[in-house]
Structures are given as structure tokens and as C-alpha cells.
GROMACS .gro file of C-alpha atoms in nm:
model
  339
    1MET     CA    1   2.449  -1.869  -0.669
    2GLN     CA    2   2.183  -1.614  -0.762
    3ALA     CA    3   1.861  -1.772  -0.895
    4ALA     CA    4   1.742  -1.668  -1.240
    5PRO     CA    5   1.512  -1.362  -1.231
    6LEU     CA    6   1.142  -1.445  -1.205
    7ASP     CA    7   0.932  -1.323  -1.496
    8TYR     CA    8   0.649  -1.100  -1.372
    9ALA     CA    9   0.405  -1.303  -1.584
   10ASN     CA   10   0.498  -1.630  -1.405
   11TYR     CA   11   0.396  -1.548  -1.049
   12LEU     CA   12   0.137  -1.826  -1.053
   13ASP     CA   13   0.352  -2.085  -1.229
   14PRO     CA   14   0.401  -2.377  -0.980
   15SER     CA   15   0.737  -2.460  -1.137
   16THR     CA   16   0.881  -2.135  -0.999
   17PHE     CA   17   0.782  -2.191  -0.635
   18SER     CA   18   1.094  -2.385  -0.532
   19ALA     CA   19   1.322  -2.124  -0.688
   20ARG     CA   20   1.139  -1.845  -0.503
   21PHE     CA   21   1.078  -2.004  -0.164
   22GLY     CA   22   1.329  -2.287  -0.136
   23GLN     CA   23   1.206  -2.625  -0.018
   24ASN     CA   24   1.032  -2.512   0.302
   25PHE     CA   25   0.697  -2.389   0.177
   26GLU     CA   26   0.333  -2.496   0.174
   27ALA     CA   27   0.105  -2.405  -0.115
   28ASP     CA   28  -0.265  -2.360  -0.039
   29THR     CA   29  -0.448  -2.397  -0.369
   30ALA     CA   30  -0.784  -2.478  -0.209
   31LEU     CA   31  -0.820  -2.123  -0.076
   32TYR     CA   32  -0.951  -2.005  -0.414
   33ASP     CA   33  -1.068  -2.337  -0.555
   34ASN     CA   34  -0.927  -2.188  -0.874
   35PRO     CA   35  -0.582  -2.202  -1.040
   36LEU     CA   36  -0.584  -1.822  -1.066
   37GLY     CA   37  -0.511  -1.773  -0.694
   38ILE     CA   38  -0.279  -1.927  -0.437
   39ARG     CA   39  -0.134  -1.862  -0.090
   40ILE     CA   40   0.217  -1.972   0.005
   41LYS     CA   41   0.353  -2.016   0.358
   42TRP     CA   42   0.731  -2.026   0.350
   43ARG     CA   43   1.032  -2.039   0.579
   44ASP     CA   44   1.409  -2.033   0.537
   45ALA     CA   45   1.707  -1.992   0.769
   46SER     CA   46   1.629  -1.634   0.872
   47HIS     CA   47   1.282  -1.549   0.736
   48SER     CA   48   0.927  -1.672   0.738
   49GLY     CA   49   0.613  -1.534   0.587
   50VAL     CA   50   0.300  -1.564   0.381
   51GLN     CA   51   0.255  -1.455   0.020
   52GLU     CA   52  -0.069  -1.457  -0.171
   53MET     CA   53  -0.094  -1.421  -0.548
   54VAL     CA   54  -0.407  -1.383  -0.757
   55GLN     CA   55  -0.454  -1.308  -1.125
   56LEU     CA   56  -0.695  -1.016  -1.164
   57ALA     CA   57  -0.713  -1.026  -1.543
   58ASP     CA   58  -0.493  -1.125  -1.834
   59GLY     CA   59  -0.157  -0.966  -1.756
   60ALA     CA   60  -0.259  -0.826  -1.415
   61PHE     CA   61  -0.181  -0.966  -1.069
   62LEU     CA   62  -0.220  -0.879  -0.701
   63LEU     CA   63   0.057  -0.989  -0.466
   64THR     CA   64   0.043  -0.957  -0.087
   65SER     CA   65   0.330  -1.034   0.147
   66VAL     CA   66   0.362  -1.051   0.525
   67ALA     CA   67   0.706  -1.154   0.647
   68GLN     CA   68   0.896  -1.193   0.970
   69GLN     CA   69   1.262  -1.153   0.890
   70GLY     CA   70   1.591  -1.163   1.067
   71SER     CA   71   1.806  -1.011   0.794
   72ALA     CA   72   1.786  -0.829   0.464
   73TYR     CA   73   1.707  -1.023   0.149
   74HIS     CA   74   1.720  -0.983  -0.228
   75ARG     CA   75   1.497  -1.105  -0.513
   76GLN     CA   76   1.522  -1.046  -0.888
   77ARG     CA   77   1.233  -0.998  -1.131
   78SER     CA   78   1.230  -0.953  -1.507
   79ALA     CA   79   0.987  -0.771  -1.737
   80LYS     CA   80   0.948  -1.001  -2.037
   81GLY     CA   81   0.701  -0.984  -2.321
   82SER     CA   82   0.613  -0.616  -2.263
   83ASP     CA   83   0.663  -0.324  -2.029
   84TRP     CA   84   0.534  -0.387  -1.675
   85ILE     CA   85   0.378  -0.156  -1.418
   86HIS     CA   86   0.466  -0.230  -1.057
   87ILE     CA   87   0.273  -0.046  -0.783
   88GLN     CA   88   0.401  -0.112  -0.430
   89PHE     CA   89   0.208  -0.029  -0.114
   90ARG     CA   90   0.474  -0.051   0.160
   91VAL     CA   91   0.289  -0.048   0.492
   92GLN     CA   92   0.582  -0.195   0.689
   93GLY     CA   93   0.939  -0.255   0.586
   94GLY     CA   94   1.153  -0.035   0.364
   95GLY     CA   95   1.388  -0.131   0.085
   96TYR     CA   96   1.501  -0.034  -0.261
   97ASP     CA   97   1.482  -0.147  -0.624
   98GLU     CA   98   1.781  -0.158  -0.854
   99LEU     CA   99   1.799  -0.186  -1.232
  100LEU     CA  100   2.091  -0.368  -1.389
  101GLY     CA  101   2.208  -0.035  -1.528
  102GLY     CA  102   2.276   0.079  -1.172
  103GLU     CA  103   1.978   0.308  -1.113
  104VAL     CA  104   1.858   0.273  -0.753
  105LEU     CA  105   1.508   0.360  -0.633
  106ASP     CA  106   1.475   0.404  -0.257
  107ILE     CA  107   1.145   0.273  -0.114
  108PRO     CA  108   1.086   0.399   0.241
  109GLU     CA  109   0.837   0.239   0.475
  110ARG     CA  110   0.480   0.380   0.453
  111THR     CA  111   0.504   0.491   0.091
  112CYS     CA  112   0.342   0.398  -0.237
  113ILE     CA  113   0.581   0.358  -0.531
  114VAL     CA  114   0.451   0.350  -0.889
  115SER     CA  115   0.705   0.215  -1.140
  116ARG     CA  116   0.701   0.133  -1.507
  117TYR     CA  117   0.981  -0.091  -1.631
  118PRO     CA  118   1.062  -0.133  -2.003
  119GLU     CA  119   1.050  -0.473  -2.167
  120ASP     CA  120   1.349  -0.697  -2.087
  121SER     CA  121   1.440  -0.500  -1.772
  122VAL     CA  122   1.581  -0.697  -1.479
  123ILE     CA  123   1.493  -0.545  -1.142
  124GLY     CA  124   1.650  -0.631  -0.809
  125HIS     CA  125   1.412  -0.597  -0.511
  126PHE     CA  126   1.595  -0.547  -0.180
  127MET     CA  127   1.426  -0.560   0.160
  128LYS     CA  128   1.616  -0.391   0.440
  129ASN     CA  129   1.685  -0.559   0.772
  130ALA     CA  130   1.369  -0.524   0.981
  131ASP     CA  131   1.155  -0.715   1.226
  132SER     CA  132   0.864  -0.747   0.986
  133ALA     CA  133   0.737  -0.650   0.643
  134ARG     CA  134   0.380  -0.594   0.527
  135MET     CA  135   0.290  -0.489   0.175
  136ALA     CA  136   0.076  -0.538  -0.133
  137CYS     CA  137   0.168  -0.496  -0.499
  138LEU     CA  138  -0.025  -0.453  -0.821
  139LEU     CA  139   0.164  -0.591  -1.121
  140MET     CA  140   0.029  -0.538  -1.473
  141ARG     CA  141   0.108  -0.482  -1.834
  142PRO     CA  142   0.003  -0.135  -1.963
  143SER     CA  143  -0.265  -0.300  -2.177
  144ALA     CA  144  -0.408  -0.462  -1.863
  145LEU     CA  145  -0.433  -0.121  -1.696
  146THR     CA  146  -0.675   0.011  -1.955
  147SER     CA  147  -0.855  -0.325  -1.966
  148LEU     CA  148  -0.915  -0.318  -1.590
  149LEU     CA  149  -1.039   0.041  -1.611
  150GLU     CA  150  -1.251  -0.046  -1.918
  151ILE     CA  151  -1.128   0.255  -2.114
  152TRP     CA  152  -0.932   0.317  -2.434
  153THR     CA  153  -0.567   0.430  -2.410
  154SER     CA  154  -0.670   0.761  -2.571
  155GLN     CA  155  -0.910   0.822  -2.280
  156VAL     CA  156  -0.631   0.815  -2.020
  157GLU     CA  157  -0.561   1.158  -1.873
  158PRO     CA  158  -0.255   1.331  -2.023
  159GLY     CA  159  -0.066   1.318  -1.694
  160LEU     CA  160  -0.108   0.939  -1.681
  161GLN     CA  161  -0.011   0.855  -2.038
  162TRP     CA  162   0.333   0.741  -1.922
  163LEU     CA  163   0.158   0.445  -1.761
  164ALA     CA  164  -0.075   0.353  -2.048
  165ASP     CA  165   0.121   0.429  -2.367
  166PRO     CA  166   0.277   0.123  -2.535
  167GLY     CA  167   0.657   0.106  -2.523
  168GLN     CA  168   0.877   0.316  -2.293
  169LEU     CA  169   1.246   0.371  -2.357
  170GLN     CA  170   1.341   0.401  -1.991
  171ALA     CA  171   1.214   0.318  -1.645
  172GLN     CA  172   0.989   0.572  -1.473
  173ASN     CA  173   0.892   0.599  -1.107
  174ARG     CA  174   0.669   0.812  -0.887
  175GLN     CA  175   0.654   0.820  -0.506
  176LEU     CA  176   0.312   0.888  -0.353
  177GLN     CA  177   0.165   0.934  -0.009
  178LEU     CA  178   0.047   0.604   0.139
  179SER     CA  179  -0.288   0.732   0.258
  180PRO     CA  180  -0.485   0.585   0.551
  181ALA     CA  181  -0.745   0.464   0.299
  182MET     CA  182  -0.474   0.272   0.110
  183CYS     CA  183  -0.348   0.118   0.434
  184PHE     CA  184  -0.701   0.012   0.525
  185ALA     CA  185  -0.756  -0.148   0.182
  186VAL     CA  186  -0.424  -0.335   0.208
  187ASP     CA  187  -0.521  -0.465   0.552
  188GLU     CA  188  -0.859  -0.578   0.417
  189VAL     CA  189  -0.684  -0.772   0.142
  190ILE     CA  190  -0.429  -0.932   0.376
  191ASN     CA  191  -0.693  -1.022   0.637
  192CYS     CA  192  -0.965  -1.135   0.394
  193SER     CA  193  -1.167  -1.419   0.547
  194ILE     CA  194  -1.358  -1.513   0.230
  195ASP     CA  195  -1.274  -1.852   0.076
  196GLY     CA  196  -1.364  -2.011  -0.254
  197PRO     CA  197  -1.419  -1.863  -0.599
  198VAL     CA  198  -1.567  -1.535  -0.466
  199ARG     CA  199  -1.236  -1.459  -0.291
  200ARG     CA  200  -1.091  -1.362  -0.629
  201ALA     CA  201  -1.384  -1.125  -0.688
  202PHE     CA  202  -1.312  -0.958  -0.352
  203MET     CA  203  -0.941  -0.925  -0.436
  204ARG     CA  204  -1.023  -0.782  -0.777
  205GLY     CA  205  -1.259  -0.524  -0.625
  206LYS     CA  206  -1.003  -0.413  -0.364
  207SER     CA  207  -0.732  -0.397  -0.632
  208LEU     CA  208  -0.948  -0.162  -0.839
  209GLU     CA  209  -1.006   0.047  -0.526
  210LEU     CA  210  -0.630   0.074  -0.467
  211LEU     CA  211  -0.564   0.145  -0.834
  212SER     CA  212  -0.823   0.424  -0.842
  213MET     CA  213  -0.664   0.590  -0.535
  214VAL     CA  214  -0.321   0.573  -0.699
  215LEU     CA  215  -0.443   0.723  -1.027
  216HIS     CA  216  -0.628   0.998  -0.837
  217GLN     CA  217  -0.308   1.100  -0.659
  218LEU     CA  218  -0.104   1.085  -0.979
  219SER     CA  219  -0.352   1.306  -1.165
  220ARG     CA  220  -0.360   1.581  -0.901
  221PRO     CA  221  -0.171   1.899  -1.001
  222HIS     CA  222   0.157   1.959  -0.827
  223ASP     CA  223   0.186   2.231  -0.566
  224GLY     CA  224   0.266   2.573  -0.704
  225PRO     CA  225   0.603   2.742  -0.651
  226GLY     CA  226   0.463   2.968  -0.380
  227ARG     CA  227   0.392   2.687  -0.133
  228PRO     CA  228   0.650   2.690   0.151
  229GLN     CA  229   0.866   2.378   0.178
  230ALA     CA  230   1.046   2.255   0.486
  231ARG     CA  231   1.413   2.170   0.451
  232LEU     CA  232   1.433   1.825   0.602
  233SER     CA  233   1.744   1.654   0.728
  234PRO     CA  234   1.745   1.276   0.789
  235GLY     CA  235   1.690   1.357   1.157
  236ASP     CA  236   1.388   1.572   1.071
  237MET     CA  237   1.241   1.287   0.866
  238LYS     CA  238   1.278   1.054   1.163
  239ARG     CA  239   1.100   1.307   1.387
  240VAL     CA  240   0.812   1.339   1.140
  241GLU     CA  241   0.779   0.960   1.127
  242MET     CA  242   0.791   0.954   1.507
  243ALA     CA  243   0.504   1.206   1.520
  244ARG     CA  244   0.289   0.984   1.301
  245LYS     CA  245   0.376   0.681   1.514
  246ILE     CA  246   0.265   0.869   1.827
  247MET     CA  247  -0.062   0.949   1.652
  248GLU     CA  248  -0.116   0.585   1.554
  249ASP     CA  249  -0.050   0.473   1.912
  250ASP     CA  250  -0.280   0.735   2.070
  251LEU     CA  251  -0.600   0.707   1.870
  252ASP     CA  252  -0.812   0.757   2.181
  253SER     CA  253  -0.672   1.105   2.251
  254SER     CA  254  -0.592   1.430   2.071
  255ILE     CA  255  -0.256   1.587   2.153
  256PRO     CA  256  -0.227   1.958   2.063
  257LEU     CA  257   0.009   2.023   1.773
  258ALA     CA  258   0.249   2.221   1.995
  259ASP     CA  259   0.273   1.932   2.243
  260LEU     CA  260   0.324   1.678   1.963
  261ALA     CA  261   0.601   1.894   1.815
  262ARG     CA  262   0.765   1.923   2.157
  263ARG     CA  263   0.759   1.545   2.204
  264VAL     CA  264   0.945   1.482   1.877
  265GLY     CA  265   1.188   1.773   1.908
  266LEU     CA  266   1.060   2.009   1.637
  267ASN     CA  267   0.894   2.346   1.658
  268ARG     CA  268   0.523   2.368   1.578
  269THR     CA  269   0.560   2.539   1.239
  270LYS     CA  270   0.831   2.306   1.110
  271LEU     CA  271   0.637   1.995   1.211
  272ALA     CA  272   0.324   2.123   1.035
  273LEU     CA  273   0.511   2.202   0.712
  274ALA     CA  274   0.727   1.887   0.722
  275PHE     CA  275   0.432   1.659   0.792
  276LYS     CA  276   0.239   1.806   0.496
  277GLN     CA  277   0.544   1.765   0.273
  278VAL     CA  278   0.606   1.401   0.369
  279TYR     CA  279   0.248   1.269   0.395
  280GLY     CA  280   0.056   1.510   0.173
  281THR     CA  281  -0.192   1.606   0.445
  282SER     CA  282  -0.202   1.808   0.766
  283VAL     CA  283  -0.135   1.661   1.110
  284GLN     CA  284  -0.497   1.720   1.214
  285ALA     CA  285  -0.644   1.566   0.897
  286CYS     CA  286  -0.416   1.263   0.918
  287TRP     CA  287  -0.502   1.205   1.283
  288ARG     CA  288  -0.874   1.234   1.206
  289ASP     CA  289  -0.844   0.984   0.920
  290LEU     CA  290  -0.643   0.741   1.134
  291LYS     CA  291  -0.912   0.758   1.403
  292LEU     CA  292  -1.196   0.709   1.155
  293ASP     CA  293  -1.022   0.422   0.974
  294HIS     CA  294  -0.969   0.252   1.309
  295ALA     CA  295  -1.331   0.321   1.399
  296ARG     CA  296  -1.445   0.155   1.079
  297GLU     CA  297  -1.236  -0.151   1.162
  298LEU     CA  298  -1.386  -0.169   1.513
  299LEU     CA  299  -1.739  -0.140   1.377
  300VAL     CA  300  -1.695  -0.397   1.100
  301CYS     CA  301  -1.468  -0.650   1.267
  302ASN     CA  302  -1.536  -0.618   1.640
  303GLY     CA  303  -1.908  -0.543   1.635
  304LEU     CA  304  -1.880  -0.270   1.901
  305SER     CA  305  -2.159  -0.019   1.945
  306VAL     CA  306  -2.131   0.323   1.784
  307THR     CA  307  -2.099   0.486   2.127
  308GLU     CA  308  -1.818   0.253   2.234
  309VAL     CA  309  -1.629   0.314   1.912
  310ALA     CA  310  -1.670   0.691   1.931
  311PHE     CA  311  -1.515   0.699   2.279
  312ARG     CA  312  -1.237   0.458   2.180
  313VAL     CA  313  -1.118   0.689   1.904
  314GLY     CA  314  -1.127   1.002   2.116
  315TYR     CA  315  -1.466   1.159   2.042
  316SER     CA  316  -1.643   1.292   2.351
  317GLU     CA  317  -1.971   1.338   2.161
  318VAL     CA  318  -2.127   1.063   1.951
  319SER     CA  319  -2.293   1.321   1.726
  320SER     CA  320  -1.955   1.471   1.632
  321PHE     CA  321  -1.819   1.125   1.557
  322THR     CA  322  -2.122   1.040   1.343
  323ARG     CA  323  -2.086   1.358   1.135
  324ALA     CA  324  -1.713   1.302   1.080
  325TYR     CA  325  -1.768   0.936   0.991
  326PHE     CA  326  -2.039   1.021   0.738
  327ARG     CA  327  -1.824   1.291   0.573
  328LYS     CA  328  -1.538   1.042   0.523
  329PHE     CA  329  -1.720   0.722   0.427
  330GLY     CA  330  -2.058   0.845   0.302
  331VAL     CA  331  -2.252   0.614   0.536
  332LEU     CA  332  -2.360   0.637   0.898
  333PRO     CA  333  -2.153   0.432   1.145
  334LYS     CA  334  -2.459   0.233   1.249
  335GLU     CA  335  -2.506   0.123   0.888
  336CYS     CA  336  -2.143   0.015   0.867
  337ARG     CA  337  -2.184  -0.187   1.187
  338ARG     CA  338  -2.504  -0.350   1.057
  339HIS     CA  339  -2.328  -0.475   0.744
   0.00000   0.00000   0.00000
């Protein structure tokens, strides 16, 4: 029997935990020392995972989820009391959302999906069969969006009014590039080592960072009609994803574009156009950002020297690494390591 849909506003209600996680779960309320945040470790017959939920403001929540799963699963949510905005950062694990009217929204792995659901909608969230899932979500009423940004609804850019205006007659969705910066922020949230009341302040700050990146992408003008577009088959999409996976696995080297294209079975031009179309950036820029994001992680979390990190991410000259790092993050790598 399908459990009743969970109201978005009740994510932190303890009475809903059994319905969501079954009987095999542990609730860690001491992590925040505050009823506005909680972490749940859960397990059922074919899945296990960790979910963390924190209220950012009235009507605004951050949800993180890391799951090991043996089969697909399905959850239902409902938008009661007002419209709800649901922003998903899918780092690992694809799926789809389905409205009761039959509309289906595909959610591939490594994408950001921005949705607005009208009041009284019921949304089915489906996770596809996969070894693991890793994601974060921002859930908020439209009024909470402007409250978090500390602006009036009239100050929202025209292209973003569909998120902020009160009352929508139908669901709306946008698919965005999941940028390396978004992935890094999601990892920082999931791996946060801060406990106590200040943990919520950290989560709120990172949520605003993620929200600002989403709104920046949404407000950018669309490409003009003269920009060439690659015609991508499902096989082409897999090859583009394979190219990015090779890049992620080889952060200490730099494979020429022609060699990368040869390895995934595309010609050089098609890979360049397809990669830009799928990820919103060039192969070279994406690879540089992946290297620099990994370098930042090594500096902050591992305490390696700047020279060691530069060589680990494929820079033969420390000076070149330092310049690239400063252009991306606005600080010198040695300052990042110090803090």
C-alpha cells in the first residue's frame, strides 16, 4: 500500500519519519542541538542511506541524501499551503518526477533541475536502479525565496518572475548545467564536519551559494539562433558522459581533445559541440575547473603544499597553477591552504 504523500512543509516533523524510512532508522538530533536540523540513517530490504534536513528559514529547507541502493524506489510529496519550488542537484543517480496528471520530468544524473509546483500538486519522485545516489535539494515557498534573498518580489529579474510570483496555474521546470562549483558546494554540505548550532549557519550559507548559482544560470540569455547545435542520439549522449568521466578520472593529466574524442568514439568537432550543448562549457574549461576544484579540496582538506597540489592536478609549473587558481577563486592557493 502506497504511503500518503509527504507535505513539503513537514520534512522535520518527527511523526513522519516512520512513514518515510520504515522502522529501521536512527535519528541524530544532537548534531544541530536545535530542532531545526536533523540527520537520519536508514535501512530497508534493498537500500540504505543518510538524509539530512535543515530548515533555512520559514518555508525553506535544505535536504541532502546519500544512498546505497539495490533497486529503484518511489516516494510521493505534496505541495500544500502554497506553491513550492524544488531545486535538485543530482550529482549521482538519475530518476524522474511525475505529476498525478501524467506529466513526466526526466532527471538525468549530473544535472540541476529547477521546478515550481502549484499548490495541492502531488509529485512522485522516482530513483532509477543504480549503485548509489548523491544529491542535495532546496525546497521553498516562493515567499521564502525573496525572503532569503532579502529583496521584494518586484525586484526579481523579469526572467525569474515565474519563480517568485504568487500563484502559478501549472507546473514549470528548467534543466540547468550542474557546474563543478555546484558539485563542490554539494560535497561541502554533505561532508560538513561542523556540529552544534553553527552547523545550521554553515548550511544556510552554502544553500544561498547554491541558490545564487542557480539564479545566475537562469538569468543568462539563451544562445542565439546562429549557434551550431549537435544532433545527439542516446549513444552520443553516453559518449559525452564518458568523456567527462575520463576527465574526472585523469585530473593529473591533460589529454588532447582529438585523443579524448577518439577514446569515446566521436570526431573532434562533434565532441566539442556536444559537450558544450550538454554541459554549457567547453571541454578545456570544464577540465580546468575540475582540476581546480579538486585542487581546492586537496588544499583545504588534505593540507598538501601548493607545489604538491599543482603537480597532482597536472600543472607542470606552480606559477601557472597559482594564476589559474586565483582567476577562479579570487584567492591565492597558499591562502586557501592556510585557512
